[in-house]
XYZ file of C-alpha atoms in Angstrom:
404
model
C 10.086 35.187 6.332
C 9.345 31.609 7.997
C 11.915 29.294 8.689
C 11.992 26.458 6.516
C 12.607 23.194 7.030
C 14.084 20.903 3.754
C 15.081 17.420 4.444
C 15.596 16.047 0.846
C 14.666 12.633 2.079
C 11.390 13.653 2.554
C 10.809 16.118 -0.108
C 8.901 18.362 2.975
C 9.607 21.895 2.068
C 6.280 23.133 4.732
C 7.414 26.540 6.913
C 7.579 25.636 10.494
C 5.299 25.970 12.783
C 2.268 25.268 10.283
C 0.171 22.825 9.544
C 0.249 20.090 7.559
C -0.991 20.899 4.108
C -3.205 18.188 2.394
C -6.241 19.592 0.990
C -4.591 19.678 -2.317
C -8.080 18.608 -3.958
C -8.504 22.951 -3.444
C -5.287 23.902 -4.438
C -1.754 22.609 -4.461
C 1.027 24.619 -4.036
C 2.493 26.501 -6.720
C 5.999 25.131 -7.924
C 9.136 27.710 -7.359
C 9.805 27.421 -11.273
C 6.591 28.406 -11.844
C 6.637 31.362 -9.435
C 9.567 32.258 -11.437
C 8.305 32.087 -14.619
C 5.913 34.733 -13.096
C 8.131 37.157 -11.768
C 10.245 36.716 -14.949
C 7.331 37.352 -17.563
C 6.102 39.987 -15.152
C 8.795 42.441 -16.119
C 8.092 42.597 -19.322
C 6.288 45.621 -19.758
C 3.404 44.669 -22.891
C 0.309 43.415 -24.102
C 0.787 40.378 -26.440
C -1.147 41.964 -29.032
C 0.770 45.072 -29.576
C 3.118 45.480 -32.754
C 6.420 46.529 -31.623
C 8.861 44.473 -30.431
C 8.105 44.116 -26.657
C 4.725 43.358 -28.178
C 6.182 40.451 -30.102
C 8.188 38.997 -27.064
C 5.026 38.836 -24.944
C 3.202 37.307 -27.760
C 6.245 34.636 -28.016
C 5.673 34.081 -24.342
C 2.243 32.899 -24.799
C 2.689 31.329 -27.970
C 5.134 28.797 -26.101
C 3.104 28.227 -22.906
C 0.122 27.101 -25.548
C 2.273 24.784 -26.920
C 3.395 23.204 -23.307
C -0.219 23.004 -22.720
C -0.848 21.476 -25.966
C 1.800 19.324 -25.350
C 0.845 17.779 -21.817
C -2.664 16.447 -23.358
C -1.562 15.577 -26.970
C -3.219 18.763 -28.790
C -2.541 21.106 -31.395
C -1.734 24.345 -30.041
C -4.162 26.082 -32.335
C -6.845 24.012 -30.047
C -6.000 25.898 -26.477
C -8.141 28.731 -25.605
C -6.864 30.076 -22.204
C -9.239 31.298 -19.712
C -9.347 33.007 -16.018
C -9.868 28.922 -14.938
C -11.613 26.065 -15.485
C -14.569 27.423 -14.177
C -15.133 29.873 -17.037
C -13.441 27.299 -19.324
C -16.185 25.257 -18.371
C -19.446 27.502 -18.749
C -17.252 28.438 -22.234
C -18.106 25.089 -23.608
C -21.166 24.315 -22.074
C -23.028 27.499 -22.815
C -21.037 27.902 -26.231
C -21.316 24.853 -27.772
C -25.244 25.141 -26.250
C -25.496 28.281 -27.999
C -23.248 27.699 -31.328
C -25.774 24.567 -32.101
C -28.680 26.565 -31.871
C -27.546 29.373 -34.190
C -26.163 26.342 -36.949
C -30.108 25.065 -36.651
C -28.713 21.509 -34.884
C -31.741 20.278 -33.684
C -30.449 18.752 -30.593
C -31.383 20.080 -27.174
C -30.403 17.478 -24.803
C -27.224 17.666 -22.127
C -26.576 14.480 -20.051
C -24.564 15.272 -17.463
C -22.889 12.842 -13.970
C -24.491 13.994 -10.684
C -21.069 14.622 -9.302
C -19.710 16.923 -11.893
C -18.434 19.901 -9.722
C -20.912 23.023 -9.654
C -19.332 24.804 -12.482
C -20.626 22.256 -14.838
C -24.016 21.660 -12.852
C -24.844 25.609 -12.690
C -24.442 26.744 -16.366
C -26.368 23.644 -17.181
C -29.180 24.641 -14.803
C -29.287 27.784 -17.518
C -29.539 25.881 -20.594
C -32.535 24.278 -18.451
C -34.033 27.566 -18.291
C -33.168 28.302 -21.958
C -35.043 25.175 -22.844
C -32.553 22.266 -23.035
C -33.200 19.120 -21.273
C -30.909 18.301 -18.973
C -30.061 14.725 -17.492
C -28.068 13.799 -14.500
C -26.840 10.214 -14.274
C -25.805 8.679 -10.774
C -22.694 7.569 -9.918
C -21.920 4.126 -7.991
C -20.890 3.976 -4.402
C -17.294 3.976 -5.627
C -17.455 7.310 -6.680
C -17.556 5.977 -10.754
C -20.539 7.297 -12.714
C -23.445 4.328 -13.810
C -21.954 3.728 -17.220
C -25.891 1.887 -17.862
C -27.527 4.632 -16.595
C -25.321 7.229 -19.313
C -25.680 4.744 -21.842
C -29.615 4.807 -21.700
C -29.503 8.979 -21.172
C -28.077 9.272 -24.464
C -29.459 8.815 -27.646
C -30.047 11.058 -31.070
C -31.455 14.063 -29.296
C -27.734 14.573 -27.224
C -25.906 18.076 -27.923
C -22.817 17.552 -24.948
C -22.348 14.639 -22.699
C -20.078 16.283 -19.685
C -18.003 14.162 -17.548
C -15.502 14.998 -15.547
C -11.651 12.887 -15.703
C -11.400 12.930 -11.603
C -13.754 14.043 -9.087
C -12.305 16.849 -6.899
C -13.810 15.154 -3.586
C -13.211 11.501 -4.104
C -10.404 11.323 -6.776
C -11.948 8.023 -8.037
C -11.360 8.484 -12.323
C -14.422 8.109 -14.471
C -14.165 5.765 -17.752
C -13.670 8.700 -20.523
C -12.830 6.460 -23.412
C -16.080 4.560 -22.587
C -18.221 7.578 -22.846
C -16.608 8.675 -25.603
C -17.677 5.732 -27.315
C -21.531 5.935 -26.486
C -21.860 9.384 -27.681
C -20.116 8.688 -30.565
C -22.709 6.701 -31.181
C -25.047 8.839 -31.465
C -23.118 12.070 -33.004
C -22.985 13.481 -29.696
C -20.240 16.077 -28.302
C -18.023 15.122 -25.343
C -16.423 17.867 -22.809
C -14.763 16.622 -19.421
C -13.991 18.728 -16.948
C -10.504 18.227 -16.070
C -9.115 20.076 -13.546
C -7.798 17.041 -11.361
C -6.993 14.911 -13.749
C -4.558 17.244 -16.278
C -0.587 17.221 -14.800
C -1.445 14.079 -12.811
C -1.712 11.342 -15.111
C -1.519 11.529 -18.955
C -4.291 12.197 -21.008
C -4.573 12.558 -24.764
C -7.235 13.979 -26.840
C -6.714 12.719 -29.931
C -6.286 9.418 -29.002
C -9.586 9.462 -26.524
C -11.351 11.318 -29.249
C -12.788 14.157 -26.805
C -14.083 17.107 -28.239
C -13.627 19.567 -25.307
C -11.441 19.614 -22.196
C -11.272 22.186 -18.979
C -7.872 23.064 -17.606
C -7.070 24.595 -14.351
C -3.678 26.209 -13.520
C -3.728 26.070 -9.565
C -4.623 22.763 -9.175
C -1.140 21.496 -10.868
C 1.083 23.717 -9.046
C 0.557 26.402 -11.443
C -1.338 29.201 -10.246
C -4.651 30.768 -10.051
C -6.725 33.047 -12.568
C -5.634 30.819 -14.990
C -6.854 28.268 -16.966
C -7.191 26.637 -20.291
C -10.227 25.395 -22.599
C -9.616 22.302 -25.228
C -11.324 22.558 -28.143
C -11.181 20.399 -30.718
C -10.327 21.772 -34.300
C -12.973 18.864 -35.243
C -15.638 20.177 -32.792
C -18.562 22.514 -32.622
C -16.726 26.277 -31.979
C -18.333 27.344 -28.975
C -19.502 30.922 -29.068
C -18.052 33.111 -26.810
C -19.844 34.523 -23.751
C -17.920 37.632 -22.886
C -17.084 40.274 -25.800
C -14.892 42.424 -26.602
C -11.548 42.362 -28.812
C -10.672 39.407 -31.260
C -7.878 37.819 -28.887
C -8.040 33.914 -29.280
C -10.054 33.996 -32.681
C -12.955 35.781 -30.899
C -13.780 32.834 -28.612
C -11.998 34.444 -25.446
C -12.010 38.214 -25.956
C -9.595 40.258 -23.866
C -6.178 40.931 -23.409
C -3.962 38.190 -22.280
C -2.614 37.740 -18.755
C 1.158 36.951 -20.366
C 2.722 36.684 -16.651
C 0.058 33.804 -15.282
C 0.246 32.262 -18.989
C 3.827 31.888 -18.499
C 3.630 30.200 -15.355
C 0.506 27.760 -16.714
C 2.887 26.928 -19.236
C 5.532 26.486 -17.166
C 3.643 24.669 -14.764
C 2.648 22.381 -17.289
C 6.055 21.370 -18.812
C 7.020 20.596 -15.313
C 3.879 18.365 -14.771
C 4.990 16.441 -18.331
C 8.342 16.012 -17.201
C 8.036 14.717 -13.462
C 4.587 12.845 -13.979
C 5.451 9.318 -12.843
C 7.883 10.464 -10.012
C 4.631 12.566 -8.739
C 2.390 9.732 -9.145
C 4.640 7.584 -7.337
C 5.799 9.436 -4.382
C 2.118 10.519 -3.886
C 0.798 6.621 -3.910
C 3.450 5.909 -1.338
C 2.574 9.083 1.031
C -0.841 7.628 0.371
C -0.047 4.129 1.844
C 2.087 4.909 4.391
C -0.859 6.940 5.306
C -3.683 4.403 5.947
C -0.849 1.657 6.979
C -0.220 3.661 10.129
C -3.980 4.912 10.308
C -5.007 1.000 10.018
C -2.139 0.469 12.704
C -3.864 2.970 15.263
C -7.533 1.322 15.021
C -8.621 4.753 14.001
C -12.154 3.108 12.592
C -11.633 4.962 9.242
C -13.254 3.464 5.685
C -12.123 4.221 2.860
C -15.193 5.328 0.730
C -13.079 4.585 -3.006
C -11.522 1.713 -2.027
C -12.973 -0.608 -4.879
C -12.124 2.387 -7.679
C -9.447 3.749 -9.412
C -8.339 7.117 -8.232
C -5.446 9.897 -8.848
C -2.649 9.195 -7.355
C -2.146 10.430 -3.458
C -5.650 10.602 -3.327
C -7.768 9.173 -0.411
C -11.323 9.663 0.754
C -12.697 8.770 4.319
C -15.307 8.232 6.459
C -14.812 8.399 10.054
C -17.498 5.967 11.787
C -19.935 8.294 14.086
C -18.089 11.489 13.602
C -18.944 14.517 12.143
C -16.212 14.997 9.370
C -16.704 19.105 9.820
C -15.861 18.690 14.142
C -12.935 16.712 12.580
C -11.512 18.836 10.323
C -11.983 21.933 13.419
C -10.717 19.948 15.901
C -7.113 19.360 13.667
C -7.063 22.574 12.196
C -4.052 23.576 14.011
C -1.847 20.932 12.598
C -3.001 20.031 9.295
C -5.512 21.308 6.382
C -7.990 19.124 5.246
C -11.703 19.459 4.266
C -15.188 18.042 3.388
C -16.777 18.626 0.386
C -19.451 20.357 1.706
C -20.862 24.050 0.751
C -21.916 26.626 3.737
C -25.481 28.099 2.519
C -27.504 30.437 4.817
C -25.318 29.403 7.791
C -26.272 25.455 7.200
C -24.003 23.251 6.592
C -25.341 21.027 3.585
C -23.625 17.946 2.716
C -21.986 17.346 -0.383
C -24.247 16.712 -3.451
C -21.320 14.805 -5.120
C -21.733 11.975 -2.102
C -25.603 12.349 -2.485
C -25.232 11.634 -5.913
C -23.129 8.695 -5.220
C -25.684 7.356 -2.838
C -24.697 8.556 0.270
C -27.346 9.277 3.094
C -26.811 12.882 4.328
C -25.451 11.441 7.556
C -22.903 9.518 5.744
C -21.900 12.314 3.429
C -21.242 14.209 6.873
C -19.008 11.765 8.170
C -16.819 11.784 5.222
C -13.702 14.541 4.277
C -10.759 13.843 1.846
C -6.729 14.006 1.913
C -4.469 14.380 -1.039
C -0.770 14.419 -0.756
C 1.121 16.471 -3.282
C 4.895 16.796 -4.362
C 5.867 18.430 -1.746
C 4.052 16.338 0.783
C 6.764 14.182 2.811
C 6.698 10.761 4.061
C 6.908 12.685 7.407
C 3.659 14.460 6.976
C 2.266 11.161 6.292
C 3.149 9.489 9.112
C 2.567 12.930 11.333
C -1.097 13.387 9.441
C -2.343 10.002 10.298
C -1.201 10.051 14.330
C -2.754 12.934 14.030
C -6.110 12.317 12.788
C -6.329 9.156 14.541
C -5.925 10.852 18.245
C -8.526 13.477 17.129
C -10.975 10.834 16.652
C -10.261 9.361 19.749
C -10.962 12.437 21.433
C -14.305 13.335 19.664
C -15.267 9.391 20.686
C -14.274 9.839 23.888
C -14.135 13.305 25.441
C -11.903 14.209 28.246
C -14.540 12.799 31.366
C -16.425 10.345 29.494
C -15.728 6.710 30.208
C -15.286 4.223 27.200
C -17.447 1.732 26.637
């Protein structure tokens, strides 16, 4: 087992000898009560739907981690589906809802969509493209915020779903929910946001934004993966479901419940409720420390959100004339960051949610982003940015070449 280092001070808790985590947009690291909640539920032998006792006790187990879910974004627990992630939750209410209005006869076959939602929101909508739907993606600014004009002339009385997501997963910069839910109210339109970033970091409540549907992800709030969680609202459109099988979760979700991962979702969850603020606030000060010593090495960085609101500990970059990809290789050894760029046929193609923000494919290519986490330190900060900054220095200047 690696050695690790804990200085309380810092709240670092990183094995020596690795690298500096911070590409926490992909996954954070899952919380010791939650990997006990895991090991705990996983010795229960039982399927939460048989009736015996052991039966019943796995069935209590999920029962209460729907209810900390429920809890964390101000629903009933009657209105949390769990599913394998938000991906599926996702294509859930997208190709549900999609399909549940066609079978009620709702004449409404228009999905407006933000260009930056991530793919599992853009792909399932491609579908109900080919199924006939019209589908409408509206731009985002520069600052990483969707064109609120732009949504607001997409939708009118033909809209099904407007999908937005709470927090982009490459920027961080927060999108204006409570304004979208008021244009397709409008209009009698359905709202889903994708969530994933957003739930566990700040608070968020359904009822009082009056969303209809909500996507939940369990690894990226220290909970952990293949599992995830689907809001729908007991007001809403029941999506249909789109796998079959048993009648688990009132036939929306069929199949038997993962109680061990449930238990640490919901654990994970109560633990995001109860430390919210003291996350939010040691990750904003990892976050400045950050760019103050960046800023202090003339590293040439920009920061791309810098006139937006974003999740806490959150910071995207572009590095001036650099290749954000020869960055990210060149550091690899010390710390973990990334683009949000996609590998296809051995290319590397830059990200579509900087395209859709504007961004010239150069530009996208020049950007990557950092998020610090709970169990960042101010010591990783500090580290990350020295760090970083001599890297570029090197790919501006390599070992032989004069400066100019």
């Amino acid at each position: 087992m690696d050695e690790v280092m804990l200085d309380k001070s810092l709240g670092s808790t990183a094995p020596r000898n690795e690298p500096i985590y911070l590409d926490n947009f992909s996954t954070t690291p899952i919380a010791p009560e939650v990997a006990k909640a895991i090991i705990d539920a996983w010795s229960l032998p039982s399927n939460a739907s048989s009736p015996h006792t052991m039966g019943a006790r796995a069935e209590a187990i999920v029962a209460e981690a729907r209810g900390d879910v429920a809890n964390l974004i101000g629903a009933a627990p009657s209105e949390i589906v769990f599913t394998s992630g938000a991906t599926e939750a996702n294509n859930l209410i997208l190709l549900g809802v999609a399909e549940a209005a066609v079978v009620a006869g709702i004449n409404r076959r228009k999905i407006v969509l933000s260009s930056i939602e991530h793919k599992s929101v853009l792909v399932p909508a491609g579908t109900l493209e080919d199924r006939g739907f019209e589908v409408i993606l509206v731009p985002a600014h520069d600052t990483g915020v969707i064109d609120m004009r732009a949504l607001a002339a997409a939708v009118d009385d033909r809209t099904l779903l407007v999908s937005v997501m709470g927090a982009n997963n490459e920027t961080g910069a927060l999108q204006p929910i409570r304004e979208i839910v008021a244009i397709a109210s409008k209009v009698g339109a359905y709202v889903h946001s994708d969530c994933a970033q957003l739930v566990g970091k700040l608070p968020i409540d359904v009822l009082d934004l009056g969303i209809d549907y909500l996507s939940i992800s369990g690894h990226k709030m220290y909970g952990p993966m293949g599992i995830g969680a689907a809001f729908i609202s007991a007001s809403a459109l029941k999506p249909k479901a789109i796998a079959f099988g048993g009648g688990q979760q009132a036939g929306v979700r069929p199949g038997t419940e993962p109680v061990p991962i449930i238990a640490g979702l919901g654990t994970a969850a109560r633990l995001a409720g109860s430390r919210m603020e003291l996350d939010a606030a040691h990750g904003t000060l990892l976050r400045n420390m950050f760019l103050d010593e960046l800023s202090s090495l003339n590293s040439d960085v920009e920061i791309i959100t810098q006139n937006s609101e974003t999740l806490p500990g959150t910071v995207c970059l572009k590095v001036n004339g650099i290749i954000a990809d020869d960055l990210i290789e060149s550091v690899q050894r010390q710390m973990s960051i990334s683009t949000g760029s996609a590998c296809n046929s051995g290319q590397v193609i830059p990200s579509h949610v900087l395209m859709g923000m504007g961004f010239g494919q150069v530009v996208a290519r020049s950007i990557f982003r950092i998020y610090f986490s709970r169990y960042n330190s101010k010591q990783d900060a500090i580290e990350s940015a020295f760090i970083l900054a001599k890297a570029i220095g090197h790919l501006r200047h390599p070992a032989g070449q004069p400066r100019q």
